XYZ file of C-alpha atoms in Angstrom:
204
model
C 82.937 -15.421 -38.234
C 86.222 -16.295 -36.516
C 88.039 -19.253 -38.051
C 89.117 -21.893 -35.541
C 92.447 -23.705 -35.872
C 93.839 -26.579 -33.857
C 97.174 -26.281 -32.055
C 98.254 -29.875 -31.272
C 99.736 -30.855 -27.932
C 101.952 -33.776 -26.873
C 103.110 -35.782 -29.925
C 99.975 -35.173 -31.994
C 99.996 -33.755 -35.516
C 97.213 -32.031 -37.412
C 96.920 -33.233 -41.000
C 95.325 -32.170 -44.245
C 94.540 -35.535 -45.808
C 94.965 -36.178 -49.527
C 91.591 -37.480 -50.676
C 91.612 -39.508 -53.926
C 89.697 -37.996 -56.813
C 86.154 -39.226 -57.330
C 85.753 -41.646 -60.248
C 84.214 -40.484 -63.514
C 80.474 -40.769 -63.960
C 79.416 -44.163 -65.192
C 81.681 -45.920 -62.684
C 80.089 -47.621 -59.699
C 80.703 -45.490 -56.610
C 81.197 -47.397 -53.369
C 79.527 -46.239 -50.154
C 81.708 -44.464 -47.601
C 81.839 -47.543 -45.358
C 83.794 -49.544 -47.944
C 85.634 -46.722 -49.707
C 89.395 -46.705 -49.239
C 90.422 -44.346 -46.444
C 93.119 -41.779 -47.325
C 96.476 -42.536 -45.755
C 98.611 -39.657 -47.086
C 98.456 -36.200 -45.544
C 100.355 -32.934 -45.204
C 101.403 -31.944 -41.683
C 99.774 -28.613 -40.808
C 100.879 -28.253 -37.153
C 102.876 -30.330 -34.676
C 102.691 -30.616 -30.915
C 105.766 -29.890 -28.757
C 106.344 -33.589 -27.984
C 106.014 -35.795 -24.930
C 108.238 -35.819 -21.878
C 110.653 -38.755 -21.559
C 111.921 -40.308 -18.331
C 114.625 -37.654 -18.068
C 112.006 -34.911 -18.077
C 112.957 -33.694 -21.559
C 110.702 -33.254 -24.572
C 111.230 -35.924 -27.212
C 112.609 -34.712 -30.529
C 110.027 -34.235 -33.275
C 110.467 -36.465 -36.328
C 107.563 -35.074 -38.365
C 107.536 -31.384 -39.185
C 105.185 -28.824 -40.659
C 104.852 -29.321 -44.418
C 105.923 -32.982 -44.424
C 103.982 -35.418 -46.594
C 103.400 -38.378 -44.283
C 101.806 -41.824 -44.495
C 99.694 -42.944 -41.547
C 98.358 -46.216 -40.210
C 94.900 -47.251 -41.382
C 93.069 -46.473 -38.147
C 95.340 -44.067 -36.274
C 93.653 -40.830 -37.301
C 90.802 -38.997 -35.645
C 88.558 -36.398 -37.247
C 88.139 -33.221 -35.197
C 85.173 -31.047 -36.121
C 86.131 -27.447 -35.443
C 82.940 -25.858 -36.722
C 80.667 -25.681 -39.727
C 82.758 -26.819 -42.688
C 85.947 -26.711 -40.600
C 87.455 -30.112 -39.946
C 90.951 -31.434 -39.430
C 92.536 -34.803 -38.777
C 94.873 -35.494 -35.880
C 97.260 -38.404 -35.512
C 99.865 -39.422 -32.991
C 103.400 -39.395 -34.327
C 103.503 -43.064 -33.283
C 100.871 -43.775 -35.973
C 102.941 -42.222 -38.763
C 104.816 -44.867 -40.741
C 107.107 -42.435 -42.549
C 107.327 -39.456 -44.880
C 107.897 -38.963 -48.591
C 111.068 -36.941 -49.077
C 111.040 -36.843 -52.892
C 108.144 -38.162 -54.953
C 110.020 -38.065 -58.273
C 112.708 -40.436 -57.010
C 110.257 -42.110 -54.581
C 112.667 -41.445 -51.717
C 110.777 -42.457 -48.592
C 111.962 -42.156 -44.984
C 110.480 -44.805 -42.668
C 109.871 -43.911 -39.018
C 110.554 -45.935 -35.894
C 111.752 -49.503 -36.383
C 110.334 -49.808 -39.905
C 112.686 -50.609 -42.767
C 112.037 -50.129 -46.473
C 112.896 -53.204 -48.515
C 113.027 -54.322 -52.107
C 111.504 -57.774 -52.318
C 113.226 -60.443 -54.372
C 110.978 -62.639 -56.465
C 111.859 -66.315 -56.733
C 111.991 -67.978 -60.132
C 109.510 -70.797 -60.371
C 110.853 -74.344 -60.357
C 108.939 -75.973 -63.232
C 109.505 -79.418 -61.726
C 107.297 -78.517 -58.760
C 103.540 -78.222 -58.563
C 102.639 -74.531 -58.885
C 99.893 -73.371 -56.565
C 97.443 -70.558 -57.327
C 98.695 -67.104 -56.344
C 96.462 -66.925 -53.259
C 98.019 -70.102 -51.835
C 101.616 -69.490 -52.803
C 104.062 -68.447 -50.064
C 105.039 -64.812 -50.674
C 108.749 -64.058 -51.018
C 110.468 -63.640 -47.659
C 113.827 -62.310 -48.806
C 114.855 -58.874 -49.986
C 117.340 -56.038 -49.802
C 117.365 -53.222 -47.251
C 116.713 -49.951 -49.100
C 116.283 -47.453 -46.250
C 116.503 -47.768 -42.487
C 113.933 -46.205 -40.218
C 114.891 -43.442 -37.823
C 115.110 -46.003 -35.023
C 113.584 -45.861 -31.591
C 114.654 -44.813 -28.134
C 114.937 -46.713 -24.886
C 113.282 -45.444 -21.721
C 116.576 -43.801 -20.820
C 116.312 -41.662 -23.945
C 119.228 -43.282 -25.765
C 118.901 -44.403 -29.372
C 118.772 -48.171 -29.922
C 120.842 -49.147 -32.993
C 119.465 -51.194 -35.884
C 120.961 -54.665 -36.424
C 120.922 -54.424 -40.242
C 122.426 -52.003 -42.750
C 121.289 -50.534 -46.046
C 122.189 -52.776 -48.985
C 122.171 -56.004 -46.970
C 120.092 -58.973 -48.099
C 117.735 -60.153 -45.378
C 115.144 -62.848 -44.645
C 111.918 -61.677 -42.994
C 108.401 -62.770 -42.089
C 106.627 -62.603 -45.481
C 103.172 -62.256 -43.926
C 104.012 -59.066 -42.031
C 105.154 -56.852 -44.899
C 103.457 -53.431 -44.975
C 102.508 -52.207 -48.453
C 102.440 -48.459 -49.123
C 100.258 -47.495 -52.075
C 101.383 -44.393 -53.980
C 98.354 -44.229 -56.278
C 96.757 -41.414 -54.239
C 99.848 -39.354 -55.096
C 99.449 -40.059 -58.806
C 102.123 -42.765 -58.970
C 101.180 -46.355 -59.771
C 103.899 -47.867 -57.613
C 104.132 -49.521 -54.225
C 106.727 -49.415 -51.452
C 107.333 -52.222 -48.971
C 108.158 -51.938 -45.277
C 109.020 -54.541 -42.666
C 109.423 -54.106 -38.937
C 112.925 -54.628 -37.556
C 111.525 -57.249 -35.170
C 110.167 -59.290 -38.105
C 113.602 -59.783 -39.686
C 114.864 -63.353 -39.330
C 118.474 -62.649 -40.257
C 121.048 -61.432 -42.767
C 121.854 -63.494 -45.868
C 125.592 -63.914 -46.495
C 127.532 -65.943 -49.043
C 129.498 -68.803 -47.570
C 133.206 -68.866 -48.392
């Protein structure tokens, strides 16, 4: 029987998703409807890109072999035949790629920026609210800039922050990247460039 493979077009990627290991027997297994969907996947094939307003193909930012992290609902399952399935995702629904798992070096895509959140020390003179009612920290340090985005003319639009700067951002719009599916009990934090309030500077 001939094996069928998918050759993506436009800015679509075909992915081999990393599915978390099943829990040991004796642990309650959740039905598929509530089980956590895999978000990490290896890029198998990439499309040639989409045409910009100048009539040129946009440059690919994800490449074959990359380990990428996708949005929660951006993927589609394509059934190629009996026992032959693949996932496809638009490059616009890829949040970034892991460049080095040992050092947890992550490259955000688009206007996303990796941050290191700063935790505030509690003021014991104030009433302390339960964790679910406490305002999450909205300040942090820029760790890694995204690759940026392009205008309709095809020119790159520069970021307004730099790596190492302390920033204030919307604390409710932080994206959390879970590394547990990769065997690392750590989390990374991303914020959109448009959700940054400003840069924190010391007054002279």
